[in-house]
Every structure is written in C-alpha cells, then in structure tokens.
Coordinates of C-alpha atoms in Angstrom, one line a residue:
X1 CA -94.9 84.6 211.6
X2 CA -93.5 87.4 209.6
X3 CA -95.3 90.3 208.4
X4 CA -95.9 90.8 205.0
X5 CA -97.0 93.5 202.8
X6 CA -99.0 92.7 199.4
X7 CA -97.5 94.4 196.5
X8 CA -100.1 95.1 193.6
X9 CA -98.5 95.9 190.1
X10 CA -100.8 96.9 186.8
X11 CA -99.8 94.5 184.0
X12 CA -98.3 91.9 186.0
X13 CA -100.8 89.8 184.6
X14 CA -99.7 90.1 181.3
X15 CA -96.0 89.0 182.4
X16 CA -97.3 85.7 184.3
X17 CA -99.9 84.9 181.1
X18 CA -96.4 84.8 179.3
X19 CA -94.2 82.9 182.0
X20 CA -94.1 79.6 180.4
X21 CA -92.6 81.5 177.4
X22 CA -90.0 83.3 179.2
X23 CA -89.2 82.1 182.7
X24 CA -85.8 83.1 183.6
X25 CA -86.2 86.3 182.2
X26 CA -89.1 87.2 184.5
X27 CA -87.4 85.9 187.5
X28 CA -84.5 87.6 186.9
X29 CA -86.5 91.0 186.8
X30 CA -87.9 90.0 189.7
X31 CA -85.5 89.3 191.3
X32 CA -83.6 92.6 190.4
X33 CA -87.3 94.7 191.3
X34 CA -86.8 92.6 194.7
X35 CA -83.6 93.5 195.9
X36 CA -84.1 96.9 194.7
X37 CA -87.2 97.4 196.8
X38 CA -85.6 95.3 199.4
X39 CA -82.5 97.4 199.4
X40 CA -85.1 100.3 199.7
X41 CA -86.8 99.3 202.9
X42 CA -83.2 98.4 205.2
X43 CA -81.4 101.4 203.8
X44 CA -83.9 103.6 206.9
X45 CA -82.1 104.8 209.9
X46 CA -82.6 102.7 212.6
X47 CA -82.4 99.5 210.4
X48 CA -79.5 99.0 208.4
X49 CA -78.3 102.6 209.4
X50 CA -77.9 102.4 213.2
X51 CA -79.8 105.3 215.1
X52 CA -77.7 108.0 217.2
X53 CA -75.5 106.4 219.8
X54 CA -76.9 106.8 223.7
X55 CA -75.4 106.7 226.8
X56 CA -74.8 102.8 226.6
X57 CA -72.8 103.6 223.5
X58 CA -70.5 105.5 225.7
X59 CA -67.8 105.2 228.9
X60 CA -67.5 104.4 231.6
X61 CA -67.2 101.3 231.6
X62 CA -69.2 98.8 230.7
X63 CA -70.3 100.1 227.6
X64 CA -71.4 98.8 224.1
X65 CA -69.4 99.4 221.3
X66 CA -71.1 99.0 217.9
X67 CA -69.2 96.9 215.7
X68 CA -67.0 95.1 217.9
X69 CA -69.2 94.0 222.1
X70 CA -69.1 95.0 225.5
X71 CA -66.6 97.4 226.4
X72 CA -65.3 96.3 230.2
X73 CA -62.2 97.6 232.0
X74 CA -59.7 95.7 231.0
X75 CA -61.1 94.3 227.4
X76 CA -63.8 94.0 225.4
X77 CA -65.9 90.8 224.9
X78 CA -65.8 91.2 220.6
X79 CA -69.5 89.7 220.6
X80 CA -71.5 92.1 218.5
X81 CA -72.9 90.2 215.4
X82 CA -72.5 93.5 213.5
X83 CA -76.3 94.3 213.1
X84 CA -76.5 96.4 210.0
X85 CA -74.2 93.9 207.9
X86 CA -76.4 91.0 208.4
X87 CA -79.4 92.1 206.8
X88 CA -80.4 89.6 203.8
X89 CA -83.3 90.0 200.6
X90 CA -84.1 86.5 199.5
X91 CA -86.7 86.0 196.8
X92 CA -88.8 83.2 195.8
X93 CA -91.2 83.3 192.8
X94 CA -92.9 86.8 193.2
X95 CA -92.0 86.7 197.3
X96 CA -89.4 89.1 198.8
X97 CA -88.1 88.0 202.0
X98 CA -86.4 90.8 203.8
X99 CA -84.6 89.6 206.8
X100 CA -81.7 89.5 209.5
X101 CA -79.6 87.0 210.7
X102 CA -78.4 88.6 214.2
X103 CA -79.5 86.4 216.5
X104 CA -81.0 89.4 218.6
X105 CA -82.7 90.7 215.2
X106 CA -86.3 90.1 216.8
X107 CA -85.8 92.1 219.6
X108 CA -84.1 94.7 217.8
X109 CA -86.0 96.0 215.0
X110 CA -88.8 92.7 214.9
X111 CA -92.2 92.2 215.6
X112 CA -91.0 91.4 219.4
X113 CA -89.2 94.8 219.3
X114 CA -88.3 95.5 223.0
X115 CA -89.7 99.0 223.9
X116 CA -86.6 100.4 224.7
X117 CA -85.3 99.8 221.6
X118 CA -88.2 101.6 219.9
X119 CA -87.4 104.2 222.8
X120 CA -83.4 105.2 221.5
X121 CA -84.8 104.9 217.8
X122 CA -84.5 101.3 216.0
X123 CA -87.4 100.7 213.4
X124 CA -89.5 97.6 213.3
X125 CA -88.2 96.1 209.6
X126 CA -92.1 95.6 208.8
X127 CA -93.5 99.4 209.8
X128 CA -91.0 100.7 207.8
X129 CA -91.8 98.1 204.8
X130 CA -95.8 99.4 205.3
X131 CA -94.6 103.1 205.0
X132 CA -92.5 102.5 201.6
X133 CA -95.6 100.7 200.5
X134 CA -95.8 102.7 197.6
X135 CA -92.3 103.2 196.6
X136 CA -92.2 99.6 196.8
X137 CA -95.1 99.2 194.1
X138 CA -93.4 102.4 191.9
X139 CA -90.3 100.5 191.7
X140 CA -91.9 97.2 190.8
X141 CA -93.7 98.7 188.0
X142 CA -90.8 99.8 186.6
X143 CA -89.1 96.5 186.3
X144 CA -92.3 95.0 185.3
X145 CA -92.8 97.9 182.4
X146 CA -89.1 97.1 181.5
X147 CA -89.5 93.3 181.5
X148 CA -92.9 94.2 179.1
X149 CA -90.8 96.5 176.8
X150 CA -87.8 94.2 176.6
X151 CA -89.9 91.2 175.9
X152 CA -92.2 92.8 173.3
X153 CA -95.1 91.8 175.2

C-alpha cells in the first residue's frame, strides 16, 4: 500500500460547505494546488533529478547509461525506461497521487527501496513527500485562499 501524507488546510471547510454550488471550480483548484505540490515533491534530487553518477554510470564495460541501458562492448541493450520522465501526479477529489510508472520504480526510490540505492543517493518518493509536509499545506492554502477570494466566499 502507498504511503500517504494528510494534508490539513484552514478554510477548506468553507470551500466543501459550498461544493454543490461550485464544483468544477473547486476541482480545478484542486487540481492545480495538486500538481503544484506534486510537482514540488519529484522536482528533489534523487527523484525526478537523478543523483551523481557512480562507478556503474561509468566504463569499462558493462556499464549503465542513464537514458538509453546497459552499455556492453559491442552495443548497448537501449532498455532504460528513462526514470525521471515517468513520474505522474493524478488527483481524485481532494487525493494526490504522486507516482512512477518505471517498472523498477519500487525498488528505486519506493517503499521497497533496495539499500544500495538509498546508498549512491535515490530518495524514497514518500520521505521526501513527509519532509515538504509543510510546503505542501503552504501551497494548498494558497489555492484554497484564491478559490475563497475568486468565488466570493
């Protein structure tokens, strides 16, 4: 099961009192506070923003190259699923889903993380969410104070 963080935003309550008036307006600020926030959390180093190369990035042969597989003498396998591009924020009602689609995305920077991974400097995606906690909540109450504003609420 994923990890999740709760978010908690003063005068939310006011917005979801009002949602039957207004329902595509607040889920397209939601929306917009969720990929923001989203964006937020996988723009860390050693999530979307690979860590420092290591040895294994490196010749002789075999070697990884990021971006394109396994390096071997004579070619290279083209395999990688190009980690830091795969990255998704889906959102559902108030829910942000941050995830990956690599298949090796669990082992990489998941709650499976192998420990050489943590080792050479990929991030677990939900320690990282835990530690922008509160940017998380500041930029949420600034869509929700907007979406209050805007709608005269």
């Amino acid at each position: 099961m994923p990890e999740t963080i709760r978010v908690t935003v003063p005068g939310l309550e006011k917005v979801m009192a009002n949602m039957a008036r207004f329902p595509r307006e607040i889920a397209r600020y939601f929306s917009m506070a969720g990929h923001e926030a989203g964006n937020e959390i996988i723009d860390t180093q050693g999530l979307r923003n690979y860590p420092p190369a290591t040895a294994a990035n490196l010749p002789p042969t075999p070697y990884y190259i990021r971006g394109r597989g396994m390096q071997y003498a004579n070619h290279n396998d083209g395999r990688s699923e190009r980690y830091g591009t795969q990255f998704y924020i889906q959102r559902r009602g108030a829910m942000t889903t941050i995830g990956n689609r690599a298949s090796y995305a669990e082992w990489l920077a998941g709650q499976n993380q192998a420990r050489r991974m943590a080792a050479i400097g990929w991030r677990k995606l939900g320690d990282v969410a835990k530690e922008k906690k509160s940017r998380i909540e500041q930029i949420y109450r600034g869509w929700v104070k907007r979406l209050i504003k805007d709608l005269d609420l």
